CSV table of C-alpha atoms in Angstrom, one decimal:
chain,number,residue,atom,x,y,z
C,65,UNK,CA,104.0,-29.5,243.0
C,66,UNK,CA,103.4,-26.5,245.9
C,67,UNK,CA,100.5,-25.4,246.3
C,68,UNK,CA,99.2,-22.1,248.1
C,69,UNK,CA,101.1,-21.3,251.1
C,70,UNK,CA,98.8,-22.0,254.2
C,71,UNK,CA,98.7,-19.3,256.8
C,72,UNK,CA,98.5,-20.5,260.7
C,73,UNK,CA,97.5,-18.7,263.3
C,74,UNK,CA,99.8,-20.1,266.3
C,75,UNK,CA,98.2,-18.6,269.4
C,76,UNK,CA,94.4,-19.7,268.8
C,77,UNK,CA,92.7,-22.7,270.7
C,78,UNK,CA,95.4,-24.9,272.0
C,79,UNK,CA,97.9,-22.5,271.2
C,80,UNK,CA,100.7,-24.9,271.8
C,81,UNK,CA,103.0,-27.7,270.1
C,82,UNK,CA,99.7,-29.6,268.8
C,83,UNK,CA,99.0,-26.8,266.3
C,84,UNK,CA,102.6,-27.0,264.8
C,85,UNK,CA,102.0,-30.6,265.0
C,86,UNK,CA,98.8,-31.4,263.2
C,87,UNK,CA,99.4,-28.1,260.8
C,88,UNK,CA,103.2,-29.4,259.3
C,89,UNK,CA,101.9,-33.1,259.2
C,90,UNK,CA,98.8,-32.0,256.9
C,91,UNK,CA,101.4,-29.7,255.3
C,92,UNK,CA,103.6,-32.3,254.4
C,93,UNK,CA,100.8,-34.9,253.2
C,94,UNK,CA,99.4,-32.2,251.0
C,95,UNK,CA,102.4,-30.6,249.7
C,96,UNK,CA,101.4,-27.2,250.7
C,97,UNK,CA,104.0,-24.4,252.2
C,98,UNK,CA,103.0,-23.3,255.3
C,99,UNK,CA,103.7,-20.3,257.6
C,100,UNK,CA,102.4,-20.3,261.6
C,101,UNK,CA,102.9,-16.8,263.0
C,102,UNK,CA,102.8,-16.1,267.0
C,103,UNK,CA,103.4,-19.8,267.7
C,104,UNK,CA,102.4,-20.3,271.7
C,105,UNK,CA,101.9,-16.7,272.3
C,106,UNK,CA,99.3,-17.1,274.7
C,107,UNK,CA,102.0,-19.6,276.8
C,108,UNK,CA,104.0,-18.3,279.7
C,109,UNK,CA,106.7,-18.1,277.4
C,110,UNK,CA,106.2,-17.8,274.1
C,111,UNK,CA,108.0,-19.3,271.2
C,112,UNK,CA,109.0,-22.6,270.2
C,113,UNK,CA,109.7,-24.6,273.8
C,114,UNK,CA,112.4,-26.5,275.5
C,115,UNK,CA,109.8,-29.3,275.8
C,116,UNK,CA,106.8,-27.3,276.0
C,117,UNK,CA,105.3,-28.1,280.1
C,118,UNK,CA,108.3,-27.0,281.6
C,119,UNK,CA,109.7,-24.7,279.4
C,120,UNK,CA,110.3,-22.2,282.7
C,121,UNK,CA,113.4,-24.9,283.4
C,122,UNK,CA,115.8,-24.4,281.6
C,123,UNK,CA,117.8,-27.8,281.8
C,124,UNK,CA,115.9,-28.9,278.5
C,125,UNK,CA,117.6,-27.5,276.0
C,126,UNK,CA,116.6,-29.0,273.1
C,127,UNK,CA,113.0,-28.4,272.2
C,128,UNK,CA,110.6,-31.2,271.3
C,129,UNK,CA,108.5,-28.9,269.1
C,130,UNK,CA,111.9,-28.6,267.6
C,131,UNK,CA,112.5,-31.9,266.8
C,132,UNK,CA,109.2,-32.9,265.5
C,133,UNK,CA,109.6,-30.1,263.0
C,134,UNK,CA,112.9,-30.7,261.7
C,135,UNK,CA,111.6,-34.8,261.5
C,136,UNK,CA,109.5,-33.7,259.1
C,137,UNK,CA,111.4,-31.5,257.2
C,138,UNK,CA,113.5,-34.6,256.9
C,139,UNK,CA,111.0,-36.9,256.2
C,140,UNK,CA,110.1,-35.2,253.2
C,141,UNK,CA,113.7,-33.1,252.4
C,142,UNK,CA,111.5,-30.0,252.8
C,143,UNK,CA,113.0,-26.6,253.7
C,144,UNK,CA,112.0,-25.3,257.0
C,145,UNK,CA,112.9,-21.5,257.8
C,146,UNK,CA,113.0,-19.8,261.3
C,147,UNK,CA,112.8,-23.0,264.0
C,148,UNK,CA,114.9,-22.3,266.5
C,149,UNK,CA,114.1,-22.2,270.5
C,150,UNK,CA,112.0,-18.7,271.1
C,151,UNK,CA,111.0,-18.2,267.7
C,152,UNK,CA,107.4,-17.1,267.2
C,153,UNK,CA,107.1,-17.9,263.4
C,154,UNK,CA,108.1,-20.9,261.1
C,155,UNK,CA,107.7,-21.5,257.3
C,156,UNK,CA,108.1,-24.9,255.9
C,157,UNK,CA,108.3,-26.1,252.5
C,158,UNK,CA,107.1,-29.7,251.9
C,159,UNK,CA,108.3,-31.9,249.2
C,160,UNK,CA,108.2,-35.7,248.4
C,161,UNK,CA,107.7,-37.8,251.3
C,162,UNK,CA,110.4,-40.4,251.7
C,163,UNK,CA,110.8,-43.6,253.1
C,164,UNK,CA,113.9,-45.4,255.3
C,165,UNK,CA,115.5,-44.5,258.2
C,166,UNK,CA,114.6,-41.4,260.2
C,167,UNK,CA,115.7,-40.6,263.7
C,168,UNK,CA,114.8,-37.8,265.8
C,169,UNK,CA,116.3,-37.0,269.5
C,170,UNK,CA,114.8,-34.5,271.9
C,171,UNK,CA,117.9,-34.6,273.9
C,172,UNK,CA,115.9,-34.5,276.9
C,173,UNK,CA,112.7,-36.0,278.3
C,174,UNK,CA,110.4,-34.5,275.4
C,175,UNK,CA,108.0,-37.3,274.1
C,176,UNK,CA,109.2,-39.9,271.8
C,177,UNK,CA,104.9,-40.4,271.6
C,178,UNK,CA,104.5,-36.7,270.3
C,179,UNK,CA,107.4,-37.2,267.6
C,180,UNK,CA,105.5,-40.8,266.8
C,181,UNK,CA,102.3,-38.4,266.4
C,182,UNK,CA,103.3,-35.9,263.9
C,183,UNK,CA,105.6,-38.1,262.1
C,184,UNK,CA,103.4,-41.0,261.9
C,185,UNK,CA,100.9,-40.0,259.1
C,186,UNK,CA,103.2,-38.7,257.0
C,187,UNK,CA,105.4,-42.1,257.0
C,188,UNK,CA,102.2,-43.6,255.9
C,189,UNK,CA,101.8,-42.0,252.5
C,190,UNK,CA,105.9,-41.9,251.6
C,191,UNK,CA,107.1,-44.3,248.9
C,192,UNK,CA,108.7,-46.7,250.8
C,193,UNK,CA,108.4,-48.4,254.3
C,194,UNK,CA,109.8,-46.2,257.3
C,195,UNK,CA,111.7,-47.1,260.3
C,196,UNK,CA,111.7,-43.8,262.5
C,197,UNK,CA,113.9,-43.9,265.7
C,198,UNK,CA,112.8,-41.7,268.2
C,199,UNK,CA,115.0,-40.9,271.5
C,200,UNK,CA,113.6,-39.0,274.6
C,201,UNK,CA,111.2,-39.2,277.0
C,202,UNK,CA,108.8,-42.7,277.4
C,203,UNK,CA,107.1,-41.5,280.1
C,204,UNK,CA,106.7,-38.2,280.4
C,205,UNK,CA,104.6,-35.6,281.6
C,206,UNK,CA,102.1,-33.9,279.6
C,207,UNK,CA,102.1,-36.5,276.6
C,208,UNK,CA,101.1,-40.1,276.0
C,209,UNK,CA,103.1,-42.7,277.8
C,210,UNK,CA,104.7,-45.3,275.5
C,211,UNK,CA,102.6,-48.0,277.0
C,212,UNK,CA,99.1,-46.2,276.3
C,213,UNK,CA,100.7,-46.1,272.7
C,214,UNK,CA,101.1,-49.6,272.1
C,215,UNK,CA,98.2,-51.0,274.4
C,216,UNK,CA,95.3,-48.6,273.3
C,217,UNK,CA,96.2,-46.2,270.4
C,218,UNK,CA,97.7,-48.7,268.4
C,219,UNK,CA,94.9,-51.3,268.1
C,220,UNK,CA,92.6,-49.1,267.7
C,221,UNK,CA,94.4,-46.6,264.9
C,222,UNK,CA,95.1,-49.7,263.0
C,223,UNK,CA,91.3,-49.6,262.1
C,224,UNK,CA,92.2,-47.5,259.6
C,225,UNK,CA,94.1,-49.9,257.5
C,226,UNK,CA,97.6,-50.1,257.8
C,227,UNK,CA,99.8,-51.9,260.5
C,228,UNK,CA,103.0,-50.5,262.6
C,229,UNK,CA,105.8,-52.2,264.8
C,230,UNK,CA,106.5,-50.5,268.1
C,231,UNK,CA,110.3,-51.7,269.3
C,232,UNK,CA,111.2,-50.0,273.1
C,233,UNK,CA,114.7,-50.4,273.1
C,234,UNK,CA,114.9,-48.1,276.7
C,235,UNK,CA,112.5,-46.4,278.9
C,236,UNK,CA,113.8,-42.4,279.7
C,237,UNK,CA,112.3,-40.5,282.5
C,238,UNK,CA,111.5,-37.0,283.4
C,239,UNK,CA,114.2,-35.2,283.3
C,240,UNK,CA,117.0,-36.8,281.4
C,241,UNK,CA,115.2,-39.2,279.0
C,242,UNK,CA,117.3,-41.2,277.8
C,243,UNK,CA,115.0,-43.4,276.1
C,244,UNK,CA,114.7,-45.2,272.5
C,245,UNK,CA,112.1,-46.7,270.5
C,246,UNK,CA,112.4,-47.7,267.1
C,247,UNK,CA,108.9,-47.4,264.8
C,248,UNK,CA,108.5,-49.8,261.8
C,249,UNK,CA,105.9,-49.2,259.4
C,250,UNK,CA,105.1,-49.5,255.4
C,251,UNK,CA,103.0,-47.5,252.6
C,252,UNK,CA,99.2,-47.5,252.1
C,253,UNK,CA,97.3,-46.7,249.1
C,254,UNK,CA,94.6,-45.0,251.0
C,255,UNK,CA,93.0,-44.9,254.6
C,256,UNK,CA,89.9,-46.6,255.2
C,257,UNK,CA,87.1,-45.0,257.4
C,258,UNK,CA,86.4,-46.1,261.1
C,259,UNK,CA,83.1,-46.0,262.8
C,260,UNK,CA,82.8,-46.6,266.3
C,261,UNK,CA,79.7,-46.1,267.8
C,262,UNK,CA,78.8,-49.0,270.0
C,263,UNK,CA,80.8,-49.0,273.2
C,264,UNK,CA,79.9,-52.2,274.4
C,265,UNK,CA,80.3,-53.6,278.3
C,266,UNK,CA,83.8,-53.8,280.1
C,267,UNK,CA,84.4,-56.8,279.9
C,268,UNK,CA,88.7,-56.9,281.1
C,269,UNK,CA,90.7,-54.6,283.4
C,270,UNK,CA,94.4,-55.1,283.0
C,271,UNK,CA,97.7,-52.4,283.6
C,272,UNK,CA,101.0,-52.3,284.5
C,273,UNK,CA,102.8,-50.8,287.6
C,274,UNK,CA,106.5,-49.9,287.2
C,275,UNK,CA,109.5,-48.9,289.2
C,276,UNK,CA,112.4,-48.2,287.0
C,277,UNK,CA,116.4,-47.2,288.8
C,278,UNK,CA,116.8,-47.3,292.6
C,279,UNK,CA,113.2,-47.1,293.3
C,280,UNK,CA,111.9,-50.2,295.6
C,281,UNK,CA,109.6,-52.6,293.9
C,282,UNK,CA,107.5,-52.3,296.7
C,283,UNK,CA,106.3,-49.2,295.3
C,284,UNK,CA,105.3,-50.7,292.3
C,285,UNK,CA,103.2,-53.1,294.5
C,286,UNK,CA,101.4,-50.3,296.5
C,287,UNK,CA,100.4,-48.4,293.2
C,288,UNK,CA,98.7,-51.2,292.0
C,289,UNK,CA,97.0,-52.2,295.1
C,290,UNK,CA,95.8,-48.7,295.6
C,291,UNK,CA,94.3,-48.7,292.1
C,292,UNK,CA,92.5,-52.0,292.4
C,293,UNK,CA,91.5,-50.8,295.6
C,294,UNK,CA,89.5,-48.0,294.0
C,295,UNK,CA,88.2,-49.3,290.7
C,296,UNK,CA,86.4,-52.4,293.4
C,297,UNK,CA,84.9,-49.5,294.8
C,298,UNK,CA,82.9,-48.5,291.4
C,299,UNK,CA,83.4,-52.1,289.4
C,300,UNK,CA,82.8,-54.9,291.8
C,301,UNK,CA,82.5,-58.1,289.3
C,302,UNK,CA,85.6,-58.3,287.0
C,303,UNK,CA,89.0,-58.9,287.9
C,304,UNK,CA,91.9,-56.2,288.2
C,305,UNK,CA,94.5,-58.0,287.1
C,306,UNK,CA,97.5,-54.9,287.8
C,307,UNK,CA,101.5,-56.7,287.1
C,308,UNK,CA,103.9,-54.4,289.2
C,309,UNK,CA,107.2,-54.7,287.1
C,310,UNK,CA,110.6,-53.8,288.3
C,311,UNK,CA,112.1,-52.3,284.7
C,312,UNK,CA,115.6,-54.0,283.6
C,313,UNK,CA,118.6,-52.2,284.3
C,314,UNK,CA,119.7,-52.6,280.7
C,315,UNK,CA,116.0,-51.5,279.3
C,316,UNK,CA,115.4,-47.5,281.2
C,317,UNK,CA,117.4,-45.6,281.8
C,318,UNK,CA,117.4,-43.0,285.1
C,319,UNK,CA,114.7,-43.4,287.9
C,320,UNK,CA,110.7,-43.3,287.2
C,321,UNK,CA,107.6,-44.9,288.4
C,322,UNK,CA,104.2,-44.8,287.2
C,323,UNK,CA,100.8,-46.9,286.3
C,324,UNK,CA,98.4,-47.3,283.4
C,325,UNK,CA,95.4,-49.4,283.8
C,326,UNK,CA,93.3,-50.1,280.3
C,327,UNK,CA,89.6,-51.2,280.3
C,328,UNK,CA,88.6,-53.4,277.3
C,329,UNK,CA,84.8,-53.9,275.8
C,330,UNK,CA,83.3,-56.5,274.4
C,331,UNK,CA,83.1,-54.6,271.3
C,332,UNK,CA,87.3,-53.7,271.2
C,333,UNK,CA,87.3,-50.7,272.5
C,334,UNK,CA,89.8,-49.9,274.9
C,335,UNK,CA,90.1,-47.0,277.5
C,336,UNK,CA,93.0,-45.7,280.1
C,337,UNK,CA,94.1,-44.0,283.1
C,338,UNK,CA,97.6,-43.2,283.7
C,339,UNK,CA,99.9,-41.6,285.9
C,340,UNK,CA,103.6,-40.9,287.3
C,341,UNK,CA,105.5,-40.5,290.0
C,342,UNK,CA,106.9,-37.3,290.9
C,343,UNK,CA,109.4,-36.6,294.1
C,344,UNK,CA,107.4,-36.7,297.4
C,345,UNK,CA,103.8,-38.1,295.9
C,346,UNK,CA,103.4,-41.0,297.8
C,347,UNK,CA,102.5,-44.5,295.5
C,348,UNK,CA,99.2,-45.3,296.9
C,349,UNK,CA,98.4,-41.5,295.5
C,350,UNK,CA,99.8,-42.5,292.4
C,351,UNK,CA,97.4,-45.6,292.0
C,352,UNK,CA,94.4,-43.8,292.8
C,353,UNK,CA,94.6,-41.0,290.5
C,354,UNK,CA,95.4,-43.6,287.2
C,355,UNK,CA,91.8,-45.4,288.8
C,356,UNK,CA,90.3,-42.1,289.2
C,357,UNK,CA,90.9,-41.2,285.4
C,358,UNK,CA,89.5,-44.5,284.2
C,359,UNK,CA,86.4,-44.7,286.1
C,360,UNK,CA,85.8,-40.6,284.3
C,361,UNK,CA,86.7,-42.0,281.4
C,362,UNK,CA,84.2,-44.9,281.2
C,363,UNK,CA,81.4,-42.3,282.8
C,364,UNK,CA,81.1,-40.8,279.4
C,365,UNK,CA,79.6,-43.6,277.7
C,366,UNK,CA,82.2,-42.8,274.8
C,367,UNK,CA,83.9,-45.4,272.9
C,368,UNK,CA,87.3,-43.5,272.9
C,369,UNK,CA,89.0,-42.1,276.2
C,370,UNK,CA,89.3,-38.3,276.4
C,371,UNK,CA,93.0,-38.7,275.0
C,372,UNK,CA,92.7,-40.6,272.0
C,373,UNK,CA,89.8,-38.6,270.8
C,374,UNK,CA,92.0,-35.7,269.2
C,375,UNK,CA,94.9,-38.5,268.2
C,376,UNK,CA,92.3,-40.1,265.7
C,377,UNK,CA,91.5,-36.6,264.0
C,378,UNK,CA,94.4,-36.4,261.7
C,379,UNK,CA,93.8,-40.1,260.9
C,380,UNK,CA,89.9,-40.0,260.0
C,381,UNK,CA,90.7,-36.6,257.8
C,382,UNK,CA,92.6,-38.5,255.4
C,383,UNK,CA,90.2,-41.6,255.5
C,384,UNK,CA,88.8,-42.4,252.4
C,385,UNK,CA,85.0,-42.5,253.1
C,386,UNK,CA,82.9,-41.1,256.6
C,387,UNK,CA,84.5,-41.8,259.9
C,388,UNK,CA,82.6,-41.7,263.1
C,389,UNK,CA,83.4,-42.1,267.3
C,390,UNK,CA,81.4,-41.4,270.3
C,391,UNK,CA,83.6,-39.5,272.5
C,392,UNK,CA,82.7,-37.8,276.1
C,393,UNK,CA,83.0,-34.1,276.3
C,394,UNK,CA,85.2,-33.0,273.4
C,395,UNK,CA,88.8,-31.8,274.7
C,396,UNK,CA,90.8,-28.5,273.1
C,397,UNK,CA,93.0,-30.5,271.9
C,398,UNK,CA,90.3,-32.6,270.0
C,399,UNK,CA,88.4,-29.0,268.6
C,400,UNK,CA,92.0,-27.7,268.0
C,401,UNK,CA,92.8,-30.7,265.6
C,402,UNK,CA,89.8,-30.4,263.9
C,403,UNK,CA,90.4,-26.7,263.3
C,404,UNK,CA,93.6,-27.1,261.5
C,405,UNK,CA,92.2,-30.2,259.9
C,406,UNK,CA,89.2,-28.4,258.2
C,407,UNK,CA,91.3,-24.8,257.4
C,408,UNK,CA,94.3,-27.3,255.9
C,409,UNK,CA,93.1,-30.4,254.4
C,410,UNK,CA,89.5,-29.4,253.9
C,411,UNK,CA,88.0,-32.1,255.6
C,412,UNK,CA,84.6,-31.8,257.1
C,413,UNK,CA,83.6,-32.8,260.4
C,414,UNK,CA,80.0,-32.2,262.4
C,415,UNK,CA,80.1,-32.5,265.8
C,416,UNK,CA,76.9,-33.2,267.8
C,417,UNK,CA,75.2,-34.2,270.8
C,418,UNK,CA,74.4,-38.1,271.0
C,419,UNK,CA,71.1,-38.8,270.3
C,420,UNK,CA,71.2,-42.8,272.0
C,421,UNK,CA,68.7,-43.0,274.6
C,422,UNK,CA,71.5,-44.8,277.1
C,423,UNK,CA,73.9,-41.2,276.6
C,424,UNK,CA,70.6,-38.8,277.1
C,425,UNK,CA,71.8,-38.3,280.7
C,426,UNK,CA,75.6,-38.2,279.5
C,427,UNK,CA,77.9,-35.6,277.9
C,428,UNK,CA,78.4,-37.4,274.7
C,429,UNK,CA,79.4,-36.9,271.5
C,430,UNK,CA,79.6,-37.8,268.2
C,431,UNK,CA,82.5,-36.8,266.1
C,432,UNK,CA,81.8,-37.7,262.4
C,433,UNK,CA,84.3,-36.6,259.8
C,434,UNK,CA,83.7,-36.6,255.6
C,435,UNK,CA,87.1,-37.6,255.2
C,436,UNK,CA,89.5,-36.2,251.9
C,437,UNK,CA,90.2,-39.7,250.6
C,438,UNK,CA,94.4,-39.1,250.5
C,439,UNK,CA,96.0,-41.2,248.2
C,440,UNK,CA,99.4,-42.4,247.9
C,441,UNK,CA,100.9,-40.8,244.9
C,442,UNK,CA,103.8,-43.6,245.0
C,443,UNK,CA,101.8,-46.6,245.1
């Protein structure tokens, strides 16, 4: 069943928790065993983290990179040698993907989005539909917030083919966590190929402002004023239509605020700009810097925001067929995804300068991506 074992250089690129990431999900899928030496060696402390950003506290204990790794190990009842917090090498032996219940807790305010990430297109190919419970962080720094996960990378991942149920039990802050969602999703045969090209005109700006624990509502007010006070500034014609939202006691747990605002085409796509609280930033600054990201990333002329771009590179790497998006400049993150996706899964991707007349002015890009055509040995 094992193929070669795959050799990973850790410190390259990124040099962080996406290469263990991207490299154990494709070494799951693919059934290979797989070794990554000097993992985050070029980080202020090396090793596997206690949740990676802010690794020099040392209140997080348990390591996301941690838990994502041992998820898939037991996804799969693979054997996974070396992971504990500081070490600089792992090696993981896949085997067969399963389905059911998995859970995996950060035990601290690490990303339940990053565990969704690397977990996610594994579930897809196991032999049985997957409910994955994930506890830690919603909203937390340095990752995907839960609500950019369900408003804008879920629609638009589901281009691919398959469907998935997104089920926040709680909302966990920065730095307990503390929160819970549960992930349903079931088997596909294959992946089907996206191509988005045509960007369209914004035709809806919508968001969310929220104050979660003591925190006044009013501050979930002035973030969203503040935003809509800067996106009239560039976008004077379409509404802003910004719900502050006072989180449920029983639904989040600790204190948190923050903001995402999502701009919608008239061709689907969807763009963001997010942001959170921290002690002593005042909400109207808040507000302004979610807006601030938007307007950039609808500059571009892109049809994906500068965050989803290297979230749809496993995805289109197991597609069944050529996959293309326009994307604005083309983030680490993005180049170290496709990396790991050509060395492991031997995908091919071309990455060029767009040639439409409109982007000629613009940093813009097309990612296009011959894609392995991964089949589901259980269906």
């Amino acid at each position: 069943m094992a193929g070669p074992r795959v050799e990973v250089d850790g410190s390259i690129m990124e040099g962080g928790g996406q290469i263990l990431r991207v490299s154990t999900a494709l070494s799951c899928l693919l059934g290979l065993p797989l070794r990554v030496q000097k993992i985050r060696a070029g980080r202020s402390t090396p090793g596997l983290s206690s949740g990676g950003w802010k690794s020099k506290i040392k209140v997080l204990t348990r390591p996301q990179h941690l838990s994502g790794l041992e998820m898939i190990r037991d996804l799969c009842d693979g054997r996974l040698e070396g992971a504990e917090i500081g070490s600089t090498e792992i090696t993981f032996t896949p085997e067969k993907i399963k389905g059911g219940i998995h859970t995996a807790d950060t035990k601290t305010a690490g990303s339940v989005c990053l565990l969704m990430q690397v977990s996610m297109p594994c579930v897809l190919f196991a032999a049985s539909p997957s409910e994955l419970h994930l506890r830690g962080g919603t909203n937390a720094e340095m990752a995907p917030q839960i609500d950019y996960t369900v408003m804008v990378f879920k629609p638009i991942v589901e281009k691919f083919g398959f469907r998935f149920n997104c089920d926040i039990k709680t909302r966990g802050y920065y730095p307990k966590g503390g929160g819970e969602v549960i992930v349903r999703m079931s088997p596909v045969k294959q992946l089907n190929p996206i191509n988005l090209i045509d960007r369209g005109c914004v035709t809806k700006i919508y968001g969310r402002a929220f104050v979660a624990g003591v925190l006044p509502f009013k501050v979930a007010k002035d973030m969203a004023a503040a935003a809509v006070r800067c996106i009239r500034k560039e976008i004077r014609d379409l509404y802003v239509n910004i719900q502050p939202v006072q989180e449920p006691k029983e639904q989040a747990f600790g204190n948190g605020n923050g903001i995402i605002i999502i701009a919608e085409t008239s061709t689907g796509c969807l763009f963001a700009g997010s942001s959170l609280g921290k002690r002593g930033v005042n909400a109207d600054k808040v507000g302004i810097e979610a807006a601030e990201m938007l307007l950039a990333n609808l500059r571009h002329g892109g049809t994906v925001d500068e965050y989803l771009q290297d979230q749809l590179i496993v995805f289109m790497a197991l597609a069944n067929g050529v996959s293309r998006i326009k994307t604005g400049p083309v983030t680490l993150h993005t180049q170290t995804a496709i990396h790991f996706a050509e060395q492991i899964a031997k995908a091919k991707f071309i990455v060029k300068k767009s040639e439409d007349e409109e982007d000629a002015s613009k940093d813009t890009y097309i990612i296009e991506c011959q894609g392995i055509g991964m089949t589901n040995p259980n269906l």
